[in-house]
Amino acid sequence: MPSRILANFLNENLEALKKQGLYNVIDPLEGANGPVIQIAGKPFINLSSNNYLGLATDKRLIEASIEATKKYGVGAGAVRTINGTQTAHVELEEKLAEFKHTEAAIAFQSGFNCNMGAISAVMDQHDAILSDELNHASIIDGCRLSRAKVIRYNHSDMADLRHKAQEAKASGLYQKIMVITDGVFSMDGDIAKLPEIVKIAEAFDLITYVDDAHGSGVLGEGAGTVKHFGLSDRIDFQIGTLSKAIGVVGGYVAGKRDLVDWLKVRSRPFLFSTSLTPGSAAACVKAIEILLESNELQKRLWENGDYLKNGLKQLGFNIGQSETPITPCIIGEEVLTQNFSKQLYADGVYAKAIVFPTVPKGTGRIRNMPTAAHTREMLDEALSVYEKVGKALKII
Ligand code: PMP
């Protein structure tokens, strides 16, 4: 007999979310996640993917994936430490270390997995973690899993970080202290103040951990935020995802050889969850090779980002303080934000509303993610729809 308590719990909570405009409907794409997508037979200009460089549909990656799939099969067949390590995984890890300018790297099945596995492999209940208040959900969950004391500091507030680092150190309560930050903050597009974070870390002997999911392939000639600031040899953990600029799926930690060796024996998703598919690993290798060869895609991404930002700003929208191609358009109230997104959708622009709990209450936004694959015509079309909807909803 199914549980009535569960049925009531689900029904009440789902209804409440729907009333508050906080229930996200999932629309399946009838094809690839490119600059134009198709949903229910209708095309949309896509401003919601993380496929920054357009590599998710790149023929060279598709070929690499097919070739590897033919050679290795569709699945790795086991966890990495039993016999799920194929040479495709080793090649990927070598390529990642080259890409990130580190001694070694370890690949995971996703960026989320990576944060869950990497933090808890090193930190425990005798430790403390200083975490930016706007860090990604996977960092928050990874920190919780570690059982370390989590001390949140105000977003990118270096005085607050310094003060809290000093206090934690002086307390004598903790064996290890880590500072952890996104490299680029995904909801606002601002860049972490890594040079100052490194100075504070060096002053108080902190372990440094940067999740560069949104900076890799975008900043630092593709190598990411750490390289952008010239700090490759001063950050302990460089975390990333292979699902955004790289266009595939997976996550990784790049760092010193000993760190990688330790994660290989202690990180639970690596030990207990089946490896990344070999086709994905090979496609990622190809993507990194493309990034190492040329900055062309990155250049196009930034040009498109600037174009969309200037267009929205000129129309009178609040685009926040983004320093990267991520272009938020801040609407505010949740129901209004959802309405805005629905109107964009009705006019052929797919740009999802991001609302609480992903961002704080009252700061609902449409997060636009222009990519290297968008044409000027697509961006112009999106801007004209923005103008129409903005005026209709009296936002501009
Ligand atoms: N970290 C950050 C900062 C992210 O934005 C994301 C993706 N939303 C992740 C980690 C998780 O990456 P993945 O999608 O590869 O699991």
mmCIF file of C-alpha atoms and ligand atoms in Angstrom:
data_model
loop_
_atom_site.group_PDB
_atom_site.id
_atom_site.type_symbol
_atom_site.label_atom_id
_atom_site.label_comp_id
_atom_site.label_asym_id
_atom_site.label_seq_id
_atom_site.Cartn_x
_atom_site.Cartn_y
_atom_site.Cartn_z
ATOM 1 C CA MET A 1 0.000 0.000 0.000
ATOM 2 C CA PRO A 2 1.621 3.346 -1.031
ATOM 3 C CA SER A 3 2.243 5.746 1.823
ATOM 4 C CA ARG A 4 -0.516 8.337 2.360
ATOM 5 C CA ILE A 5 1.855 10.517 4.360
ATOM 6 C CA LEU A 6 4.204 10.705 1.378
ATOM 7 C CA ALA A 7 1.348 11.369 -1.077
ATOM 8 C CA ASN A 8 0.062 14.262 1.083
ATOM 9 C CA PHE A 9 3.536 15.677 1.568
ATOM 10 C CA LEU A 10 4.215 15.683 -2.180
ATOM 11 C CA ASN A 11 0.828 17.062 -3.157
ATOM 12 C CA GLU A 12 0.886 19.935 -0.650
ATOM 13 C CA ASN A 13 4.437 20.947 -1.440
ATOM 14 C CA LEU A 14 4.114 20.737 -5.212
ATOM 15 C CA GLU A 15 0.948 22.869 -5.115
ATOM 16 C CA ALA A 16 2.674 25.435 -2.894
ATOM 17 C CA LEU A 17 5.645 25.672 -5.257
ATOM 18 C CA LYS A 18 3.358 26.110 -8.261
ATOM 19 C CA LYS A 19 1.455 28.909 -6.496
ATOM 20 C CA GLN A 20 4.700 30.732 -5.697
ATOM 21 C CA GLY A 21 5.950 30.434 -9.269
ATOM 22 C CA LEU A 22 8.830 28.266 -8.061
ATOM 23 C CA TYR A 23 7.986 25.093 -9.956
ATOM 24 C CA ASN A 24 10.233 24.516 -12.959
ATOM 25 C CA VAL A 25 8.731 22.799 -15.970
ATOM 26 C CA ILE A 26 11.218 20.674 -17.943
ATOM 27 C CA ASP A 27 10.961 20.905 -21.726
ATOM 28 C CA PRO A 28 12.707 18.072 -23.615
ATOM 29 C CA LEU A 29 14.700 19.203 -26.672
ATOM 30 C CA GLU A 30 13.945 17.356 -29.891
ATOM 31 C CA GLY A 31 17.556 17.395 -30.993
ATOM 32 C CA ALA A 32 20.900 18.939 -30.114
ATOM 33 C CA ASN A 33 21.523 21.724 -27.602
ATOM 34 C CA GLY A 34 22.792 24.258 -30.141
ATOM 35 C CA PRO A 35 22.132 28.006 -30.568
ATOM 36 C CA VAL A 36 18.707 27.118 -31.970
ATOM 37 C CA ILE A 37 16.773 24.306 -30.323
ATOM 38 C CA GLN A 38 13.495 22.610 -31.100
ATOM 39 C CA ILE A 39 10.795 21.944 -28.518
ATOM 40 C CA ALA A 40 7.379 20.496 -29.363
ATOM 41 C CA GLY A 41 8.027 21.075 -33.059
ATOM 42 C CA LYS A 42 8.903 24.762 -32.663
ATOM 43 C CA PRO A 43 12.352 26.409 -33.027
ATOM 44 C CA PHE A 44 13.736 28.692 -30.306
ATOM 45 C CA ILE A 45 16.810 30.881 -30.036
ATOM 46 C CA ASN A 46 18.590 29.198 -27.158
ATOM 47 C CA LEU A 47 20.002 31.467 -24.451
ATOM 48 C CA SER A 48 20.025 28.904 -21.666
ATOM 49 C CA SER A 49 22.763 26.374 -22.320
ATOM 50 C CA ASN A 50 26.250 26.177 -20.820
ATOM 51 C CA ASN A 51 27.613 25.069 -24.169
ATOM 52 C CA TYR A 52 29.787 28.218 -24.201
ATOM 53 C CA LEU A 53 31.925 27.356 -27.211
ATOM 54 C CA GLY A 54 29.361 25.393 -29.206
ATOM 55 C CA LEU A 55 31.446 22.230 -28.807
ATOM 56 C CA ALA A 56 28.466 20.049 -27.793
ATOM 57 C CA THR A 57 27.601 19.724 -31.484
ATOM 58 C CA ASP A 58 31.117 19.990 -32.954
ATOM 59 C CA LYS A 59 31.707 17.346 -35.639
ATOM 60 C CA ARG A 60 35.275 16.725 -34.464
ATOM 61 C CA LEU A 61 34.072 15.791 -30.975
ATOM 62 C CA ILE A 62 31.260 13.660 -32.355
ATOM 63 C CA GLU A 63 33.759 11.756 -34.531
ATOM 64 C CA ALA A 64 36.139 11.252 -31.601
ATOM 65 C CA SER A 65 33.280 9.955 -29.498
ATOM 66 C CA ILE A 66 32.125 7.514 -32.211
ATOM 67 C CA GLU A 67 35.655 6.210 -32.785
ATOM 68 C CA ALA A 68 36.227 5.671 -29.068
ATOM 69 C CA THR A 69 32.833 4.035 -28.643
ATOM 70 C CA LYS A 70 33.673 1.572 -31.412
ATOM 71 C CA LYS A 71 37.011 0.804 -29.797
ATOM 72 C CA TYR A 72 36.088 0.717 -26.099
ATOM 73 C CA GLY A 73 32.310 0.104 -26.064
ATOM 74 C CA VAL A 74 29.533 2.322 -24.776
ATOM 75 C CA GLY A 75 30.201 1.761 -21.095
ATOM 76 C CA ALA A 76 33.331 1.425 -18.998
ATOM 77 C CA GLY A 77 31.965 -1.669 -17.281
ATOM 78 C CA ALA A 78 33.221 -0.989 -13.755
ATOM 79 C CA VAL A 79 34.398 1.654 -11.333
ATOM 80 C CA ARG A 80 37.791 3.183 -12.038
ATOM 81 C CA THR A 81 39.653 1.211 -9.375
ATOM 82 C CA ILE A 82 38.386 -2.225 -10.396
ATOM 83 C CA ASN A 83 38.728 -2.430 -14.161
ATOM 84 C CA GLY A 84 36.803 0.629 -15.377
ATOM 85 C CA THR A 85 39.966 2.574 -16.209
ATOM 86 C CA GLN A 86 40.498 2.480 -19.962
ATOM 87 C CA THR A 87 43.330 4.177 -21.782
ATOM 88 C CA ALA A 88 40.734 6.774 -22.906
ATOM 89 C CA HIS A 89 40.423 7.874 -19.238
ATOM 90 C CA VAL A 90 44.179 8.051 -18.780
ATOM 91 C CA GLU A 91 44.562 10.137 -21.954
ATOM 92 C CA LEU A 92 41.881 12.503 -20.688
ATOM 93 C CA GLU A 93 43.637 12.952 -17.350
ATOM 94 C CA GLU A 94 46.975 13.637 -19.046
ATOM 95 C CA LYS A 95 45.323 16.178 -21.348
ATOM 96 C CA LEU A 96 43.587 17.864 -18.412
ATOM 97 C CA ALA A 97 46.883 18.303 -16.568
ATOM 98 C CA GLU A 98 48.400 19.883 -19.704
ATOM 99 C CA PHE A 99 45.347 22.133 -20.106
ATOM 100 C CA LYS A 100 45.456 23.262 -16.469
ATOM 101 C CA HIS A 101 49.252 23.528 -16.182
ATOM 102 C CA THR A 102 49.372 21.099 -13.250
ATOM 103 C CA GLU A 103 51.337 17.939 -12.431
ATOM 104 C CA ALA A 104 48.306 15.666 -12.655
ATOM 105 C CA ALA A 105 44.522 15.441 -12.936
ATOM 106 C CA ILE A 106 41.731 13.025 -12.047
ATOM 107 C CA ALA A 107 38.466 12.727 -13.978
ATOM 108 C CA PHE A 108 35.020 12.227 -12.448
ATOM 109 C CA GLN A 109 31.621 11.430 -13.963
ATOM 110 C CA SER A 110 30.358 14.982 -13.412
ATOM 111 C CA GLY A 111 31.325 18.273 -11.836
ATOM 112 C CA PHE A 112 28.776 17.688 -9.092
ATOM 113 C CA ASN A 113 30.272 14.297 -8.335
ATOM 114 C CA CYS A 114 33.694 15.810 -8.296
ATOM 115 C CA ASN A 115 32.815 18.364 -5.607
ATOM 116 C CA MET A 116 31.084 15.679 -3.553
ATOM 117 C CA GLY A 117 34.119 13.437 -3.787
ATOM 118 C CA ALA A 118 37.052 15.825 -3.648
ATOM 119 C CA ILE A 119 36.154 17.934 -0.607
ATOM 120 C CA SER A 120 35.208 14.962 1.555
ATOM 121 C CA ALA A 121 38.374 13.074 0.612
ATOM 122 C CA VAL A 122 40.519 15.701 2.294
ATOM 123 C CA MET A 123 38.390 17.484 4.902
ATOM 124 C CA ASP A 124 36.709 15.964 7.974
ATOM 125 C CA GLN A 125 35.121 16.809 11.318
ATOM 126 C CA HIS A 126 38.395 18.168 12.697
ATOM 127 C CA ASP A 127 38.602 20.782 9.921
ATOM 128 C CA ALA A 128 36.927 24.030 8.789
ATOM 129 C CA ILE A 129 35.936 25.297 5.370
ATOM 130 C CA LEU A 130 35.588 28.988 4.510
ATOM 131 C CA SER A 131 33.027 29.062 1.705
ATOM 132 C CA ASP A 132 31.771 32.005 -0.365
ATOM 133 C CA GLU A 133 28.040 32.435 0.333
ATOM 134 C CA LEU A 134 27.243 32.222 -3.397
ATOM 135 C CA ASN A 135 29.150 29.002 -4.063
ATOM 136 C CA HIS A 136 27.453 26.370 -6.225
ATOM 137 C CA ALA A 137 25.080 23.793 -4.702
ATOM 138 C CA SER A 138 27.566 20.980 -5.340
ATOM 139 C CA ILE A 139 30.179 22.778 -3.228
ATOM 140 C CA ILE A 140 27.651 23.314 -0.459
ATOM 141 C CA ASP A 141 26.715 19.625 -0.511
ATOM 142 C CA GLY A 142 30.359 18.528 -0.771
ATOM 143 C CA CYS A 143 31.188 20.642 2.290
ATOM 144 C CA ARG A 144 28.272 19.150 4.247
ATOM 145 C CA LEU A 145 29.319 15.651 3.339
ATOM 146 C CA SER A 146 32.819 16.252 4.686
ATOM 147 C CA ARG A 147 31.452 17.050 8.187
ATOM 148 C CA ALA A 148 33.912 19.931 8.466
ATOM 149 C CA LYS A 149 32.724 23.131 10.157
ATOM 150 C CA VAL A 150 31.468 25.348 7.316
ATOM 151 C CA ILE A 151 32.058 29.078 7.784
ATOM 152 C CA ARG A 152 30.359 31.137 5.076
ATOM 153 C CA TYR A 153 31.877 34.477 4.140
ATOM 154 C CA ASN A 154 30.022 37.298 2.414
ATOM 155 C CA HIS A 155 30.183 37.087 -1.344
ATOM 156 C CA SER A 156 33.652 38.085 -2.586
ATOM 157 C CA ASP A 157 34.121 40.157 0.589
ATOM 158 C CA MET A 158 37.840 39.878 1.229
ATOM 159 C CA ALA A 159 37.749 41.738 4.562
ATOM 160 C CA ASP A 160 35.162 39.233 5.808
ATOM 161 C CA LEU A 161 37.206 36.289 4.517
ATOM 162 C CA ARG A 162 40.383 37.597 6.155
ATOM 163 C CA HIS A 163 38.591 38.178 9.448
ATOM 164 C CA LYS A 164 37.018 34.705 9.446
ATOM 165 C CA ALA A 165 40.269 33.020 8.413
ATOM 166 C CA GLN A 166 42.083 34.789 11.231
ATOM 167 C CA GLU A 167 39.420 33.789 13.750
ATOM 168 C CA ALA A 168 39.385 30.160 12.607
ATOM 169 C CA LYS A 169 43.174 29.939 12.747
ATOM 170 C CA ALA A 170 43.421 31.666 16.131
ATOM 171 C CA SER A 171 40.743 29.410 17.657
ATOM 172 C CA GLY A 172 43.096 26.444 17.413
ATOM 173 C CA LEU A 173 40.031 24.252 16.889
ATOM 174 C CA TYR A 174 40.849 22.997 13.420
ATOM 175 C CA GLN A 175 43.547 20.760 12.014
ATOM 176 C CA LYS A 176 43.103 21.971 8.422
ATOM 177 C CA ILE A 177 41.296 25.021 7.033
ATOM 178 C CA MET A 178 40.225 25.309 3.403
ATOM 179 C CA VAL A 179 38.978 28.301 1.436
ATOM 180 C CA ILE A 180 36.659 27.378 -1.368
ATOM 181 C CA THR A 181 35.203 29.489 -4.152
ATOM 182 C CA ASP A 182 33.685 29.376 -7.592
ATOM 183 C CA GLY A 183 36.117 30.849 -10.156
ATOM 184 C CA VAL A 184 33.246 32.537 -12.006
ATOM 185 C CA PHE A 185 29.908 32.854 -10.213
ATOM 186 C CA SER A 186 27.311 31.298 -12.456
ATOM 187 C CA MET A 187 24.311 33.418 -11.540
ATOM 188 C CA ASP A 188 25.955 36.851 -11.799
ATOM 189 C CA GLY A 189 28.960 36.214 -14.053
ATOM 190 C CA ASP A 190 31.424 37.922 -11.679
ATOM 191 C CA ILE A 191 34.973 36.609 -11.195
ATOM 192 C CA ALA A 192 36.344 35.513 -7.799
ATOM 193 C CA LYS A 193 39.084 37.756 -6.384
ATOM 194 C CA LEU A 194 41.648 34.993 -6.572
ATOM 195 C CA PRO A 195 44.810 37.076 -6.102
ATOM 196 C CA GLU A 196 43.475 38.334 -2.747
ATOM 197 C CA ILE A 197 42.140 34.910 -1.782
ATOM 198 C CA VAL A 198 45.595 33.429 -2.417
ATOM 199 C CA LYS A 199 47.258 36.128 -0.278
ATOM 200 C CA ILE A 200 44.865 35.429 2.600
ATOM 201 C CA ALA A 201 45.355 31.681 2.134
ATOM 202 C CA GLU A 202 49.122 32.056 2.265
ATOM 203 C CA ALA A 203 48.906 34.286 5.365
ATOM 204 C CA PHE A 204 46.770 31.766 7.303
ATOM 205 C CA ASP A 205 47.978 28.515 5.794
ATOM 206 C CA LEU A 206 44.686 27.674 4.097
ATOM 207 C CA ILE A 207 44.131 24.976 1.479
ATOM 208 C CA THR A 208 42.821 26.638 -1.709
ATOM 209 C CA TYR A 209 39.985 25.149 -3.776
ATOM 210 C CA VAL A 210 38.621 26.800 -6.934
ATOM 211 C CA ASP A 211 35.646 25.401 -8.836
ATOM 212 C CA ASP A 212 36.116 26.836 -12.300
ATOM 213 C CA ALA A 213 33.073 25.288 -13.983
ATOM 214 C CA HIS A 214 32.251 28.621 -15.662
ATOM 215 C CA GLY A 215 35.766 29.974 -16.159
ATOM 216 C CA SER A 216 37.380 27.072 -18.006
ATOM 217 C CA GLY A 217 37.359 27.594 -21.759
ATOM 218 C CA VAL A 218 36.218 31.158 -21.124
ATOM 219 C CA LEU A 219 39.028 32.966 -19.250
ATOM 220 C CA GLY A 220 42.824 32.709 -19.220
ATOM 221 C CA GLU A 221 43.144 31.858 -22.919
ATOM 222 C CA GLY A 222 40.834 28.936 -22.257
ATOM 223 C CA ALA A 223 42.734 27.505 -19.298
ATOM 224 C CA GLY A 224 40.444 29.246 -16.808
ATOM 225 C CA THR A 225 40.321 31.747 -13.978
ATOM 226 C CA VAL A 226 43.406 30.471 -12.164
ATOM 227 C CA LYS A 227 45.538 30.913 -15.302
ATOM 228 C CA HIS A 228 43.817 34.265 -15.999
ATOM 229 C CA PHE A 229 45.382 35.527 -12.756
ATOM 230 C CA GLY A 230 48.696 33.664 -13.270
ATOM 231 C CA LEU A 231 48.143 31.532 -10.154
ATOM 232 C CA SER A 232 48.487 28.017 -11.571
ATOM 233 C CA ASP A 233 51.168 26.984 -9.057
ATOM 234 C CA ARG A 234 49.466 28.619 -6.049
ATOM 235 C CA ILE A 235 46.050 26.917 -5.979
ATOM 236 C CA ASP A 236 45.787 23.419 -4.480
ATOM 237 C CA PHE A 237 42.553 22.229 -6.109
ATOM 238 C CA GLN A 238 41.514 23.332 -9.581
ATOM 239 C CA ILE A 239 38.083 21.806 -10.113
ATOM 240 C CA GLY A 240 36.145 21.907 -13.320
ATOM 241 C CA THR A 241 33.366 20.404 -15.322
ATOM 242 C CA LEU A 242 33.588 18.896 -18.780
ATOM 243 C CA SER A 243 29.942 19.710 -19.469
ATOM 244 C CA LYS A 244 30.071 23.433 -20.161
ATOM 245 C CA ALA A 245 32.779 24.971 -22.415
ATOM 246 C CA ILE A 246 34.163 21.484 -23.112
ATOM 247 C CA GLY A 247 30.688 20.515 -24.330
ATOM 248 C CA VAL A 248 30.536 16.901 -23.102
ATOM 249 C CA VAL A 249 30.069 15.604 -19.544
ATOM 250 C CA GLY A 250 32.329 14.896 -16.580
ATOM 251 C CA GLY A 251 34.324 16.691 -13.939
ATOM 252 C CA TYR A 252 37.934 16.837 -12.790
ATOM 253 C CA VAL A 253 40.449 17.964 -10.214
ATOM 254 C CA ALA A 254 43.810 19.231 -11.448
ATOM 255 C CA GLY A 255 46.665 19.731 -9.009
ATOM 256 C CA LYS A 256 49.783 18.168 -7.532
ATOM 257 C CA ARG A 257 50.521 14.482 -8.192
ATOM 258 C CA ASP A 258 50.122 13.560 -4.505
ATOM 259 C CA LEU A 259 46.720 15.204 -4.324
ATOM 260 C CA VAL A 260 45.525 13.266 -7.365
ATOM 261 C CA ASP A 261 46.992 10.028 -6.004
ATOM 262 C CA TRP A 262 45.157 10.598 -2.713
ATOM 263 C CA LEU A 263 41.832 11.282 -4.458
ATOM 264 C CA LYS A 264 42.273 8.050 -6.407
ATOM 265 C CA VAL A 265 42.312 6.078 -3.164
ATOM 266 C CA ARG A 266 39.901 8.122 -1.054
ATOM 267 C CA SER A 267 37.346 9.859 -3.278
ATOM 268 C CA ARG A 268 34.099 7.912 -3.059
ATOM 269 C CA PRO A 269 32.536 8.681 -6.482
ATOM 270 C CA PHE A 270 35.838 7.562 -8.043
ATOM 271 C CA LEU A 271 35.871 4.383 -5.966
ATOM 272 C CA PHE A 272 32.195 3.461 -6.011
ATOM 273 C CA SER A 273 30.552 4.831 -9.172
ATOM 274 C CA THR A 274 31.178 3.556 -12.714
ATOM 275 C CA SER A 275 33.649 5.579 -14.794
ATOM 276 C CA LEU A 276 32.837 8.219 -17.365
ATOM 277 C CA THR A 277 31.927 6.601 -20.701
ATOM 278 C CA PRO A 278 34.991 6.164 -22.951
ATOM 279 C CA GLY A 279 33.210 8.024 -25.779
ATOM 280 C CA SER A 280 32.789 11.035 -23.504
ATOM 281 C CA ALA A 281 36.419 10.865 -22.378
ATOM 282 C CA ALA A 282 37.640 10.846 -25.995
ATOM 283 C CA ALA A 283 35.350 13.734 -26.987
ATOM 284 C CA CYS A 284 36.725 15.740 -24.036
ATOM 285 C CA VAL A 285 40.314 15.078 -25.174
ATOM 286 C CA LYS A 286 39.401 16.399 -28.629
ATOM 287 C CA ALA A 287 37.762 19.508 -27.132
ATOM 288 C CA ILE A 288 40.869 20.302 -25.075
ATOM 289 C CA GLU A 289 43.069 19.829 -28.139
ATOM 290 C CA ILE A 290 40.897 22.356 -30.000
ATOM 291 C CA LEU A 291 41.213 24.824 -27.108
ATOM 292 C CA LEU A 292 44.987 24.353 -26.909
ATOM 293 C CA GLU A 293 45.346 25.009 -30.658
ATOM 294 C CA SER A 294 43.397 28.255 -30.990
ATOM 295 C CA ASN A 295 41.499 30.983 -29.123
ATOM 296 C CA GLU A 296 39.076 31.537 -31.990
ATOM 297 C CA LEU A 297 35.976 30.099 -30.267
ATOM 298 C CA GLN A 298 36.722 31.978 -27.088
ATOM 299 C CA LYS A 299 37.058 35.235 -29.016
ATOM 300 C CA ARG A 300 33.663 34.703 -30.633
ATOM 301 C CA LEU A 301 32.087 33.881 -27.278
ATOM 302 C CA TRP A 302 33.297 37.165 -25.762
ATOM 303 C CA GLU A 303 32.210 39.194 -28.797
ATOM 304 C CA ASN A 304 28.726 37.689 -28.595
ATOM 305 C CA GLY A 305 28.597 38.241 -24.842
ATOM 306 C CA ASP A 306 29.508 41.915 -25.225
ATOM 307 C CA TYR A 307 26.998 42.356 -28.016
ATOM 308 C CA LEU A 308 24.103 40.915 -26.020
ATOM 309 C CA LYS A 309 25.046 42.825 -22.876
ATOM 310 C CA ASN A 310 25.247 46.158 -24.686
ATOM 311 C CA GLY A 311 21.947 45.458 -26.453
ATOM 312 C CA LEU A 312 20.084 44.666 -23.222
ATOM 313 C CA LYS A 313 21.632 47.607 -21.412
ATOM 314 C CA GLN A 314 20.627 49.996 -24.182
ATOM 315 C CA LEU A 315 17.070 48.697 -23.927
ATOM 316 C CA GLY A 316 17.127 49.672 -20.232
ATOM 317 C CA PHE A 317 17.397 46.269 -18.551
ATOM 318 C CA ASN A 318 19.364 45.653 -15.339
ATOM 319 C CA ILE A 319 22.139 43.269 -16.351
ATOM 320 C CA GLY A 320 23.983 43.315 -13.035
ATOM 321 C CA GLN A 321 27.757 43.323 -12.766
ATOM 322 C CA SER A 322 28.827 40.418 -14.950
ATOM 323 C CA GLU A 323 32.512 40.337 -15.951
ATOM 324 C CA THR A 324 32.100 37.350 -18.273
ATOM 325 C CA PRO A 325 29.761 36.376 -21.144
ATOM 326 C CA ILE A 326 27.117 35.222 -18.617
ATOM 327 C CA THR A 327 24.423 37.892 -19.002
ATOM 328 C CA PRO A 328 21.819 38.018 -16.240
ATOM 329 C CA CYS A 329 18.760 40.157 -16.781
ATOM 330 C CA ILE A 330 17.481 40.840 -13.278
ATOM 331 C CA ILE A 331 13.691 41.062 -13.026
ATOM 332 C CA GLY A 332 13.202 40.636 -9.227
ATOM 333 C CA GLU A 333 9.946 39.075 -8.045
ATOM 334 C CA GLU A 334 9.590 35.336 -8.776
ATOM 335 C CA VAL A 335 6.188 35.227 -10.499
ATOM 336 C CA LEU A 336 7.055 38.232 -12.680
ATOM 337 C CA THR A 337 10.360 36.575 -13.615
ATOM 338 C CA GLN A 338 8.602 33.350 -14.567
ATOM 339 C CA ASN A 339 6.060 35.367 -16.607
ATOM 340 C CA PHE A 340 8.838 37.181 -18.386
ATOM 341 C CA SER A 341 10.448 33.897 -19.352
ATOM 342 C CA LYS A 342 7.085 32.498 -20.538
ATOM 343 C CA GLN A 343 6.533 35.530 -22.765
ATOM 344 C CA LEU A 344 10.022 35.165 -24.242
ATOM 345 C CA TYR A 345 9.177 31.530 -24.910
ATOM 346 C CA ALA A 346 5.907 32.442 -26.616
ATOM 347 C CA ASP A 347 7.944 34.622 -28.988
ATOM 348 C CA GLY A 348 10.600 32.016 -29.763
ATOM 349 C CA VAL A 349 13.357 32.805 -27.243
ATOM 350 C CA TYR A 350 14.358 30.098 -24.793
ATOM 351 C CA ALA A 351 15.803 31.844 -21.757
ATOM 352 C CA LYS A 352 14.888 30.218 -18.475
ATOM 353 C CA ALA A 353 13.937 32.066 -15.341
ATOM 354 C CA ILE A 354 16.281 31.448 -12.432
ATOM 355 C CA VAL A 355 14.543 31.992 -9.129
ATOM 356 C CA PHE A 356 14.785 31.071 -5.456
ATOM 357 C CA PRO A 357 16.306 28.748 -4.190
ATOM 358 C CA THR A 358 18.924 28.930 -6.980
ATOM 359 C CA VAL A 359 19.264 32.679 -6.325
ATOM 360 C CA PRO A 360 18.143 34.676 -3.243
ATOM 361 C CA LYS A 361 14.429 35.601 -2.991
ATOM 362 C CA GLY A 362 13.487 38.774 -4.869
ATOM 363 C CA THR A 363 16.453 38.550 -7.270
ATOM 364 C CA GLY A 364 14.789 36.397 -9.934
ATOM 365 C CA ARG A 365 16.445 36.750 -13.279
ATOM 366 C CA ILE A 366 16.617 35.524 -16.788
ATOM 367 C CA ARG A 367 20.120 34.170 -17.179
ATOM 368 C CA ASN A 368 21.271 34.534 -20.747
ATOM 369 C CA MET A 369 24.155 32.427 -21.918
ATOM 370 C CA PRO A 370 25.297 33.593 -25.340
ATOM 371 C CA THR A 371 27.712 31.157 -26.963
ATOM 372 C CA ALA A 372 30.357 31.208 -29.690
ATOM 373 C CA ALA A 373 27.826 29.477 -31.949
ATOM 374 C CA HIS A 374 25.212 32.271 -31.977
ATOM 375 C CA THR A 375 25.064 34.485 -35.061
ATOM 376 C CA ARG A 376 24.430 38.245 -34.874
ATOM 377 C CA GLU A 377 21.019 37.672 -36.487
ATOM 378 C CA MET A 378 20.031 35.308 -33.681
ATOM 379 C CA LEU A 379 21.120 37.808 -31.023
ATOM 380 C CA ASP A 380 19.301 40.674 -32.797
ATOM 381 C CA GLU A 381 16.151 38.595 -32.947
ATOM 382 C CA ALA A 382 16.454 37.786 -29.234
ATOM 383 C CA LEU A 383 16.960 41.486 -28.402
ATOM 384 C CA SER A 384 13.853 42.516 -30.318
ATOM 385 C CA VAL A 385 11.799 39.918 -28.408
ATOM 386 C CA TYR A 386 13.289 41.215 -25.135
ATOM 387 C CA GLU A 387 12.222 44.730 -26.060
ATOM 388 C CA LYS A 388 8.664 43.628 -26.834
ATOM 389 C CA VAL A 389 8.275 41.603 -23.622
ATOM 390 C CA GLY A 390 10.039 44.202 -21.461
ATOM 391 C CA LYS A 391 7.615 46.878 -22.627
ATOM 392 C CA ALA A 392 4.548 44.628 -22.341
ATOM 393 C CA LEU A 393 5.429 43.756 -18.723
ATOM 394 C CA LYS A 394 6.454 47.368 -17.961
ATOM 395 C CA ILE A 395 9.990 46.452 -16.999
ATOM 396 C CA ILE A 396 11.561 48.929 -19.427
HETATM 397 N N1 PMP B 1 30.159 23.667 -10.148
HETATM 398 C C1 PMP B 1 29.575 24.754 -10.672
HETATM 399 C C2 PMP B 1 30.080 26.097 -10.277
HETATM 400 C C3 PMP B 1 28.530 24.608 -11.600
HETATM 401 O O1 PMP B 1 27.940 25.676 -12.135
HETATM 402 C C4 PMP B 1 28.115 23.315 -11.955
HETATM 403 C C5 PMP B 1 27.036 23.057 -12.999
HETATM 404 N N2 PMP B 1 25.851 23.648 -12.831
HETATM 405 C C6 PMP B 1 28.734 22.226 -11.359
HETATM 406 C C7 PMP B 1 29.765 22.430 -10.479
HETATM 407 C C8 PMP B 1 28.300 20.830 -11.669
HETATM 408 O O2 PMP B 1 28.837 20.424 -12.865
HETATM 409 P P1 PMP B 1 28.197 19.211 -13.691
HETATM 410 O O3 PMP B 1 27.045 19.785 -14.448
HETATM 411 O O4 PMP B 1 29.302 18.735 -14.542
HETATM 412 O O5 PMP B 1 27.764 18.208 -12.685
#
